[in-house]
Short mmCIF file of C-alpha atoms in Angstrom, two decimals:
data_model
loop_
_atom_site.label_atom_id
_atom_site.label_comp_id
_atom_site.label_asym_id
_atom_site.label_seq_id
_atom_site.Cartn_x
_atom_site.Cartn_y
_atom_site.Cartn_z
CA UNK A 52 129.55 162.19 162.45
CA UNK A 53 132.56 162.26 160.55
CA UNK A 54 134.32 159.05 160.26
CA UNK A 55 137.52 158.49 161.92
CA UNK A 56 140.43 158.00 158.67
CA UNK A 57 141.78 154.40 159.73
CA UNK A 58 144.75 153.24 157.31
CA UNK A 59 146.03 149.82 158.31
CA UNK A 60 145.02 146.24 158.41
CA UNK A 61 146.75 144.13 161.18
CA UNK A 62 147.13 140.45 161.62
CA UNK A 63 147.74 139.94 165.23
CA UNK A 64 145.04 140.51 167.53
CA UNK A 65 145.22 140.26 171.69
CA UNK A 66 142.40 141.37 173.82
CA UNK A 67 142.94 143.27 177.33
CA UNK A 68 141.06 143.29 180.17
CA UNK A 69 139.91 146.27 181.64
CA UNK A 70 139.42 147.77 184.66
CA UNK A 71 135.91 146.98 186.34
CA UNK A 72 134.07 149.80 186.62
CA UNK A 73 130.87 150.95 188.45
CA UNK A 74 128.92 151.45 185.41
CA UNK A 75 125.95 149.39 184.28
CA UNK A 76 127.50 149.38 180.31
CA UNK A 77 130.68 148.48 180.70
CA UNK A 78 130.07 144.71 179.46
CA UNK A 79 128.73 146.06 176.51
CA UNK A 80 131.34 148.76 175.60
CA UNK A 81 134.19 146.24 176.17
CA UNK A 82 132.78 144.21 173.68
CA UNK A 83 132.63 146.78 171.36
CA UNK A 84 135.86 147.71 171.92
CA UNK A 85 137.01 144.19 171.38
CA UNK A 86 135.29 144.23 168.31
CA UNK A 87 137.35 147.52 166.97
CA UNK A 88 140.39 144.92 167.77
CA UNK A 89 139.26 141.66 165.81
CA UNK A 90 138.76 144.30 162.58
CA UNK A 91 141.74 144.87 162.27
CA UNK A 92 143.36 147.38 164.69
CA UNK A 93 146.53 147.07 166.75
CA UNK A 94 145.56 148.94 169.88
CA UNK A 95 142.38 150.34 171.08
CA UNK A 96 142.55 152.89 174.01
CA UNK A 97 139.19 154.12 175.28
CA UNK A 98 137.77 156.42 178.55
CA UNK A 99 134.45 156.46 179.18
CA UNK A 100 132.82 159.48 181.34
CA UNK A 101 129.25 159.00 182.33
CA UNK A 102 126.44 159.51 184.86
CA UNK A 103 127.61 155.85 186.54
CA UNK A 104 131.36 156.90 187.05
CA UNK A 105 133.61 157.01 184.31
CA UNK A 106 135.29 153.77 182.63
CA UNK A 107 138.38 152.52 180.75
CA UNK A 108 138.82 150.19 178.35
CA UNK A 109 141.40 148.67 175.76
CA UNK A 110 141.81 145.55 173.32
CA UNK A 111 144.76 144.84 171.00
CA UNK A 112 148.37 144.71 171.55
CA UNK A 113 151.35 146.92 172.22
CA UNK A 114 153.32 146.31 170.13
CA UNK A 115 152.91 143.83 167.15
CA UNK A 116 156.25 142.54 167.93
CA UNK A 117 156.06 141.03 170.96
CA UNK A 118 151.88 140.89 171.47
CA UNK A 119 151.97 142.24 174.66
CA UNK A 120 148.29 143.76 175.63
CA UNK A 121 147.85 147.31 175.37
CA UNK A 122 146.39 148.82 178.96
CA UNK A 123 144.40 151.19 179.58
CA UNK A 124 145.61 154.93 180.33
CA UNK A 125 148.77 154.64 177.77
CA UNK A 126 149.63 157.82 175.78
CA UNK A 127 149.31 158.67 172.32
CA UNK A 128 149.54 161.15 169.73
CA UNK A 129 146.44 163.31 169.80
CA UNK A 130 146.93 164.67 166.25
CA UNK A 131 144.14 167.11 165.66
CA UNK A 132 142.81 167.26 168.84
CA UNK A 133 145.47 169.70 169.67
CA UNK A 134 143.70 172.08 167.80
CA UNK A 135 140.85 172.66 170.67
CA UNK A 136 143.79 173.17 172.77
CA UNK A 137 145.30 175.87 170.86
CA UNK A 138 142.20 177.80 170.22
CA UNK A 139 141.84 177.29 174.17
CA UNK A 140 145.57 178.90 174.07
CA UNK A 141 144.88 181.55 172.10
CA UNK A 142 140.94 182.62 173.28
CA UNK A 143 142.52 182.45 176.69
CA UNK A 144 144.97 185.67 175.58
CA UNK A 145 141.58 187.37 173.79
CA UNK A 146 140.16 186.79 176.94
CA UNK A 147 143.66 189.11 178.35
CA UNK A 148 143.18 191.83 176.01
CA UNK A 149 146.32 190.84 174.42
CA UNK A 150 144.76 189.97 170.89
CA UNK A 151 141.76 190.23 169.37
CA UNK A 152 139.55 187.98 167.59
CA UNK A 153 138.57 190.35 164.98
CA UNK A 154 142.26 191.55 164.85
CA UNK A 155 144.05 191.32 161.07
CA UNK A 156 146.76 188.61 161.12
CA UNK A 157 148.85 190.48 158.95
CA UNK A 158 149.81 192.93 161.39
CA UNK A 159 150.65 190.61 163.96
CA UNK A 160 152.83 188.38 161.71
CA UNK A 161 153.53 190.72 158.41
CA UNK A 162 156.54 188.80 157.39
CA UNK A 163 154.63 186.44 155.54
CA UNK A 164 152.28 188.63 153.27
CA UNK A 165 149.38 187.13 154.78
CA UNK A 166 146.09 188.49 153.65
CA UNK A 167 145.02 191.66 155.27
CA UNK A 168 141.72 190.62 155.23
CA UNK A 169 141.80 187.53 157.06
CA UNK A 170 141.50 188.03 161.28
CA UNK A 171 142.09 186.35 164.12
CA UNK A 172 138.08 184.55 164.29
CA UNK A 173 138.83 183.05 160.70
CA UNK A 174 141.76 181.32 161.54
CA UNK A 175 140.17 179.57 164.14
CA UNK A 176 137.04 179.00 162.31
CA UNK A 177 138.79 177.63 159.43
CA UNK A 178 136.70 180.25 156.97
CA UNK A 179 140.66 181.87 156.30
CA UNK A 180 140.99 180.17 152.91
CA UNK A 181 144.40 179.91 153.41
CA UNK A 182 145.70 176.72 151.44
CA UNK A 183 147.04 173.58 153.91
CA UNK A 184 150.79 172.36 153.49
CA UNK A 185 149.57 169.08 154.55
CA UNK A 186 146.86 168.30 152.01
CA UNK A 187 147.85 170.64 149.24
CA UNK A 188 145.96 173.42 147.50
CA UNK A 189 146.39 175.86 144.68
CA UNK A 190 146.75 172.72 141.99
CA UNK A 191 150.16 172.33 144.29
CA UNK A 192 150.85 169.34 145.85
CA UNK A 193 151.51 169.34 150.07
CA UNK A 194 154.31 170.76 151.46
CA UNK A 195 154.18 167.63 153.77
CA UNK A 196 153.77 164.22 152.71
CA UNK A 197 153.69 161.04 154.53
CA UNK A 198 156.97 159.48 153.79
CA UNK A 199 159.06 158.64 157.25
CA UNK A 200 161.47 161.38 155.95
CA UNK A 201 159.04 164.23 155.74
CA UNK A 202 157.30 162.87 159.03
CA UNK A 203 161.34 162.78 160.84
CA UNK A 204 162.67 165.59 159.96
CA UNK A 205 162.36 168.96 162.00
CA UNK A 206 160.22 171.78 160.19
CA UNK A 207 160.20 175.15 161.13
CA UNK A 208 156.26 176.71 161.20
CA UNK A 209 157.08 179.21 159.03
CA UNK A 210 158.30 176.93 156.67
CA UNK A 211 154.51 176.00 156.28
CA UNK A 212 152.62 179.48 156.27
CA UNK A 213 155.27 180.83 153.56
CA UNK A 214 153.97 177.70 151.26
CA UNK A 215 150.57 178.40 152.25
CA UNK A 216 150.68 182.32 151.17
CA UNK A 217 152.38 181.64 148.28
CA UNK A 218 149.19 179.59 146.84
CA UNK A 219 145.72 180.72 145.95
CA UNK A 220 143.30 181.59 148.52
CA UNK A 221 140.34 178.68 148.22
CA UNK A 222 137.86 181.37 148.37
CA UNK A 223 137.67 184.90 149.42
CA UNK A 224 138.24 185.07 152.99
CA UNK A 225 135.16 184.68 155.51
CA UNK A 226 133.10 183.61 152.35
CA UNK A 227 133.35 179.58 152.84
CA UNK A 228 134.68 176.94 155.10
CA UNK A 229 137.57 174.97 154.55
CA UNK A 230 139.45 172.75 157.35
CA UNK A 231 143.17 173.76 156.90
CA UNK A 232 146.14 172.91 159.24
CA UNK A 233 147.85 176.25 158.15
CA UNK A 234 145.26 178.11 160.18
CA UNK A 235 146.75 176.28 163.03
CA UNK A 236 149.97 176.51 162.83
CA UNK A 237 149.20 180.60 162.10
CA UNK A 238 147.39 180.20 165.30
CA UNK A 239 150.57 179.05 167.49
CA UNK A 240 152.57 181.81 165.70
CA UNK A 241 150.05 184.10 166.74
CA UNK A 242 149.76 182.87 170.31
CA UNK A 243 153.83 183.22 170.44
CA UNK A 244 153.57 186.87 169.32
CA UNK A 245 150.90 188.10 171.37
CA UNK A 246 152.39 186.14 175.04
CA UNK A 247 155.68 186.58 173.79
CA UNK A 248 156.04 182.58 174.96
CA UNK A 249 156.70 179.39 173.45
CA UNK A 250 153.77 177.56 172.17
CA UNK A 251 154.20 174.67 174.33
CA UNK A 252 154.68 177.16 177.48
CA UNK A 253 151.63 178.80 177.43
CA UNK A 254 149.71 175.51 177.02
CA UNK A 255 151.64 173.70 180.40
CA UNK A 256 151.25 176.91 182.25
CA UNK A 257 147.01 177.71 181.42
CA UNK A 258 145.91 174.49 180.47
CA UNK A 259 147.84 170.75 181.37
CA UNK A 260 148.82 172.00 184.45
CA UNK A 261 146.00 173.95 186.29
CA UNK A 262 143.85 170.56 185.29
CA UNK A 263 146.34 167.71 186.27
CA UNK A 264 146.93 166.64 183.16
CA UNK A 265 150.14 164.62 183.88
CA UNK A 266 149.92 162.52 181.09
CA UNK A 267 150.11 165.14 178.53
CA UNK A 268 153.05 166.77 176.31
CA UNK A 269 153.65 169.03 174.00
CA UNK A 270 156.96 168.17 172.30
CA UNK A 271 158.26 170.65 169.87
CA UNK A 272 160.89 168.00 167.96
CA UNK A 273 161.59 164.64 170.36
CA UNK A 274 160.17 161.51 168.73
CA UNK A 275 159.87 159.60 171.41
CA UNK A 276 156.72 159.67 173.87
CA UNK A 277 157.28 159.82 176.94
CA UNK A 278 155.50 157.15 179.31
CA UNK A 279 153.44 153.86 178.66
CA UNK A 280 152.08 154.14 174.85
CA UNK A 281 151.07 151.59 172.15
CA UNK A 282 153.31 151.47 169.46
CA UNK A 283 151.60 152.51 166.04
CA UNK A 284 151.97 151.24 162.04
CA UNK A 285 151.59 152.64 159.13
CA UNK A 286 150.96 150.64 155.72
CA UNK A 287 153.40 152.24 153.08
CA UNK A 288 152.56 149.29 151.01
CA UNK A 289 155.20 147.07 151.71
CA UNK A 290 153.15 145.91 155.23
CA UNK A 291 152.62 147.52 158.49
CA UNK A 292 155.56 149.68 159.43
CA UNK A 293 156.16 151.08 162.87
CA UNK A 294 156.16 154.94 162.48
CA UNK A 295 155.79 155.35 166.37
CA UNK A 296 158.28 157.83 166.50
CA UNK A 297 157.45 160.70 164.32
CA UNK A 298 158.90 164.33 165.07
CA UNK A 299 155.80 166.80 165.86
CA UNK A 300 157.58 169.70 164.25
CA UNK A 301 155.77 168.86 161.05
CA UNK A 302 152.53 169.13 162.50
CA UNK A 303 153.34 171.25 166.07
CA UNK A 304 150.61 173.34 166.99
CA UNK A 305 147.87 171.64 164.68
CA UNK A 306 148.68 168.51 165.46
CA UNK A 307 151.90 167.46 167.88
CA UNK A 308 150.60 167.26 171.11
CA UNK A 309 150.67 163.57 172.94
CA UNK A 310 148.44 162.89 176.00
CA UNK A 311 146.08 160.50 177.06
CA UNK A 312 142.24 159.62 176.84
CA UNK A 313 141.46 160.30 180.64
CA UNK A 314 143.51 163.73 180.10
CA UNK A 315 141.26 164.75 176.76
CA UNK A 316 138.48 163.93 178.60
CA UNK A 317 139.86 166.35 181.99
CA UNK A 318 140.63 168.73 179.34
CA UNK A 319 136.93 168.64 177.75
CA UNK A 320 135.54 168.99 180.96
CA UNK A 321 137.21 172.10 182.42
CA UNK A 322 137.19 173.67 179.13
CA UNK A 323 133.22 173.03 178.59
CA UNK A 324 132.71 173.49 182.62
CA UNK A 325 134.18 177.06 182.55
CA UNK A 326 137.25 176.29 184.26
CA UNK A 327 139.60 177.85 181.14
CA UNK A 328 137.68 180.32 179.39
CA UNK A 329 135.25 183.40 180.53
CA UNK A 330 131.44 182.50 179.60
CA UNK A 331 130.94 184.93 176.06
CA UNK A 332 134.61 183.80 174.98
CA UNK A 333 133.62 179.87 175.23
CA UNK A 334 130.06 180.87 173.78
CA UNK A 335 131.81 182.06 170.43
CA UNK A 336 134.10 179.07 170.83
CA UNK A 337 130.58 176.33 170.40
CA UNK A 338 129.21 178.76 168.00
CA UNK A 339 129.13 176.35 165.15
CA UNK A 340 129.22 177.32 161.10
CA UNK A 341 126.78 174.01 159.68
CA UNK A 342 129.69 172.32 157.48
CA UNK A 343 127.12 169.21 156.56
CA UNK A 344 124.12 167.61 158.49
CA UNK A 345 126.60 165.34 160.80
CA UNK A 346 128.71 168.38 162.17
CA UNK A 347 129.38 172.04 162.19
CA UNK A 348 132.67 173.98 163.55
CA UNK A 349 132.99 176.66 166.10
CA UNK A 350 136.59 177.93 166.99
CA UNK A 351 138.72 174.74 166.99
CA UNK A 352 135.69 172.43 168.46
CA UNK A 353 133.31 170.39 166.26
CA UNK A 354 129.72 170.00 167.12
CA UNK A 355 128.65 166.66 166.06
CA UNK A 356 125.04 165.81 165.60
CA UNK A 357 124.61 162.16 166.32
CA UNK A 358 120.89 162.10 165.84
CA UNK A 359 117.77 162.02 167.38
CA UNK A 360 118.86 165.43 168.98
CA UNK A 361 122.22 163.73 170.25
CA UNK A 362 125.04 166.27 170.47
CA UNK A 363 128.73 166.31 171.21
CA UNK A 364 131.12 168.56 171.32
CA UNK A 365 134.81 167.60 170.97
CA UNK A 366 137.43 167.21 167.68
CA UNK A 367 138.65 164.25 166.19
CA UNK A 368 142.64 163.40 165.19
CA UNK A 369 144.63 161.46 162.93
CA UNK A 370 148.40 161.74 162.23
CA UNK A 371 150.63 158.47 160.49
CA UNK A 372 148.97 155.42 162.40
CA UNK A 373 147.60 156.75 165.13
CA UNK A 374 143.44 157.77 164.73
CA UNK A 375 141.77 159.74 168.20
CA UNK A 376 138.51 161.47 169.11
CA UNK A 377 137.47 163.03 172.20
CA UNK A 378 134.03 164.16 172.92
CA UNK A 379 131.99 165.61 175.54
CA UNK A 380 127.77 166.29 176.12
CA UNK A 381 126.84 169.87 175.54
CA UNK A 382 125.83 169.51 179.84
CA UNK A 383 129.15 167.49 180.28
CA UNK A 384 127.45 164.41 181.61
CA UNK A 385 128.74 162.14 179.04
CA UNK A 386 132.01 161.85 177.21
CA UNK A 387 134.21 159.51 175.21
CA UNK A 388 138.12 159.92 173.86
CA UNK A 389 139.81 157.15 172.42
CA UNK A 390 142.59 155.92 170.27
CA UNK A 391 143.00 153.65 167.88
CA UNK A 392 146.29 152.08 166.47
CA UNK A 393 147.09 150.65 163.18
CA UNK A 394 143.68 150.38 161.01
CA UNK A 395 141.11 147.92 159.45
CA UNK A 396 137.42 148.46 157.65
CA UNK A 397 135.67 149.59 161.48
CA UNK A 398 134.95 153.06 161.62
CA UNK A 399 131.41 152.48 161.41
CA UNK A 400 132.11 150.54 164.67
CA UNK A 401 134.10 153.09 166.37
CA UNK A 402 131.12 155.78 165.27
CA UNK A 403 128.35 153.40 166.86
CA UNK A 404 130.56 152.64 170.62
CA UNK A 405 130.32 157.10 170.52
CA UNK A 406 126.76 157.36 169.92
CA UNK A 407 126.49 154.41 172.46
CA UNK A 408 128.08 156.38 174.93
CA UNK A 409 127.13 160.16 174.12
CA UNK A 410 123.26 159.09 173.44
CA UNK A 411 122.41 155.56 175.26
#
C-alpha cells in the first residue's frame, strides 16, 4: 500500500476518548490510534465500518495551542480524495450522454492547445502525460509550491493547465502511467463544460446531498472550514506552523474538498453500492492499470492490494499538514477513512491499523 506522506514532528500529545462502540476490536484499534498520536502526530481522526457496526476513534489534540482533545467526527481537508469524487462527477455526466469517455479533450476545452490525442478515459486514468503544476515536470519546476503565499492566494484552473501544456508530455499519451493533478483539474474544467455548472454544484446536487453528507464542502476560495476541525501544522523549518487555513483554489477540483471520515466512508459506500453510478460505468471506474505490486489505478480510485488476497478500494490525500485515506472492501463490508494532523516517523503504523481493519 502506498504510504501515507506525513511531514511534521509534534511535541504535545493528548489522547481522546472515543465513542464505545458495538464492535469486538475497538480496544485494539484505539490503541493503535493512540499510538499514531505518541509518534508524533497532532490529531488523529478515524471511522471504522465493519461487520460489528461501524466505529470512531481519535487521539491527539486540537489545536497545539491550547491542547484541547480532538473528537471524533471533526472535518478536514480531504486533499486527494476529492479526486474519486470528481471522476464520480464527471462518469456521472458519461453516464448522461453529455461526454464521452473516449471523447478528445481538445475539443471540449481547445483554448489551451491540449493534445488532440489525449481523451476523456486518460485523464481520469492518469495515462494523459500531461505534466503536474504541483510537482513539476518538463525539467520545470511546479507552478505551485508550498510556501503559505502560493498555498493563500486564489488561482484560477486555467492558470494550471496553460503551465501544464506548455511543458513536455512525460510520455506519449495512453503509453504509461503517471499520477498528475493537472488531469484533475482538466477534469473539473471538463465537468463545467459539459453540465454547463460550477464544479462545486454538480458535486452538492449528485453526490453530498443525495447521500447526507452534511459534513462535507467544496469551497472554491474561503480558507476557513466550516464546522468542528483539528487545526493542522506544517514544518517550514523554523517549527510547526499552523497552515489550517489554506485557500483550495490552488488545488480545487484535485484536491479542495473538506469533509469528514464518516462522510468518505457514506461516500465509498453509495458509490461502490451502486447508488451514484450505472453498473458498466463503475466497472470501468475499478478497472485498475497495475502501477506496482501494492496498488493499481482505475478512474480516480486506487485498488490497493494489502496481501494475502486483501483488497481495498478507496484513494489516499495529502495537502500542507493535513494526510487522509479512505477505503472500502471490494463487497463493502469493511472500510476505514482517517486523518491525520501534523506528522512524525508512523506511517508504517497508520498502514498496519488499515490492513487491521480491511483484512482482520
Amino acid at each position: 500500500m502506498r504510504r501515507v506522506l506525513l511531514v511534521l514532528s509534534a511535541a504535545m500529545l493528548f489522547a481522546g476518548a472515543a465513542e464505545t462502540p458495538a464492535v469486538a476490536d475497538a480496544g485494539r484499534w484505539q490503541r493503535a490510534v493512540d499510538g499514531i498520536a505518541a509518534m508524533g502526530a497532532s490529531g488523529v481522526q478515524v471511522h471504522v465500518h465493519g461487520p460489528g457496526g461501524d466505529w470512531d476513534g481519535s487521539a491527539g489534540v486540537n489545536e497545539m495551542s491550547f491542547l484541547v482533545p480532538v473528537l471524533g467526527g471533526g472535518r478536514f481537508r480531504i486533499g486527494s480524495i476529492t479526486k474519486t469524487i470528481t471522476a464520480t462527477s464527471l462518469l456521472q455526466l458519461v453516464g448522461d450522454g453529455r461526454i464521452g469517455l473516449d471523447d478528445g479533450v481538445a475539443g471540449w476545452l481547445p483554448e489551451f492547445g491540449i493534445d488532440p490525442r489525449i481523451t476523456v478515459r486518460m485523464i481520469l486514468a492518469q495515462t494523459s502525460g500531461l505534466a503536474d503544476y504541483l510537482n513539476g515536470g518538463g525539467g520545470a519546476p511546479p507552478l505551485v509550491g508550498d510556501t503559505l503565499g502560493d498555498i493563500r492566494r486564489t488561482w484560477e484552473p486555467a492558470e494550471f493547465v496553460h503551465w501544464a501544456t506548455d511543458k513536455p508530455l512525460q510520455f506519449t499519451p495512453g503509453s504509461g502511467w503517471a499520477y498528475s493533478n493537472t488531469n484533475y483539474i482538466v477534469a473539473g474544467l471538463l465537468i463545467e463544460k459539459a453540465s454547463g455548472l460550477p464544479y462545486n454544484a454538480n458535486v452538492y446536487s449528485r453526490i453530498t446531498m443525495p447521500l447526507l453528507m452534511y459534513g462535507t464542502s467544496v469551497p472554491q476560495t474561503m480558507e476557513d472550514i466550516l464546522g468542528p476541525h483539528a487545526h493542522a501544522y506544517y514544518n517550514y523549518g523554523g517549527g510547526p506552523v499552523d497552515v489550517t487555513y489554506q485557500n483550495p483554489s490552488y488545488v480545487w477540483a484535485a484536491g479542495g474538498i473538506v469533509s469528514s471520515a464518516r462522510d468518505l466512508d457514506t461516500f465509498l459506500g453509495g458509490l461502490l453500492g451502486g447508488r451514484l453510478l450505472p453498473p458498466h460505468l463503475l466497472a470501468e471506474m475499478r478497472a485498475a492499470r497495475p502501477v506496482n505490486g501494492s496498488y493499481g489505478y482505475g478512474l480516480g480510485l486506487y485498488e490497493y492490494h494489502l496481501g494475502n488476497g486483501c483488497v481495498g478500494y478507496g484513494h489516499e490525500g495529502y495537502v500542507n499538514g493535513y494526510s487522509s485515506i479512505a477505503m472500502r472492501s471490494a463487497d463493502g463490508s469493511r472500510g476505514i477513512s482517517m486523518s491525520v494532523t501534523g506528522g512524525g516517523g508512523h506511517s508504517a503504523a497508520v498502514d498496519r491499523l488499515v490492513e487491521d481493519v480491511m483484512c482482520g
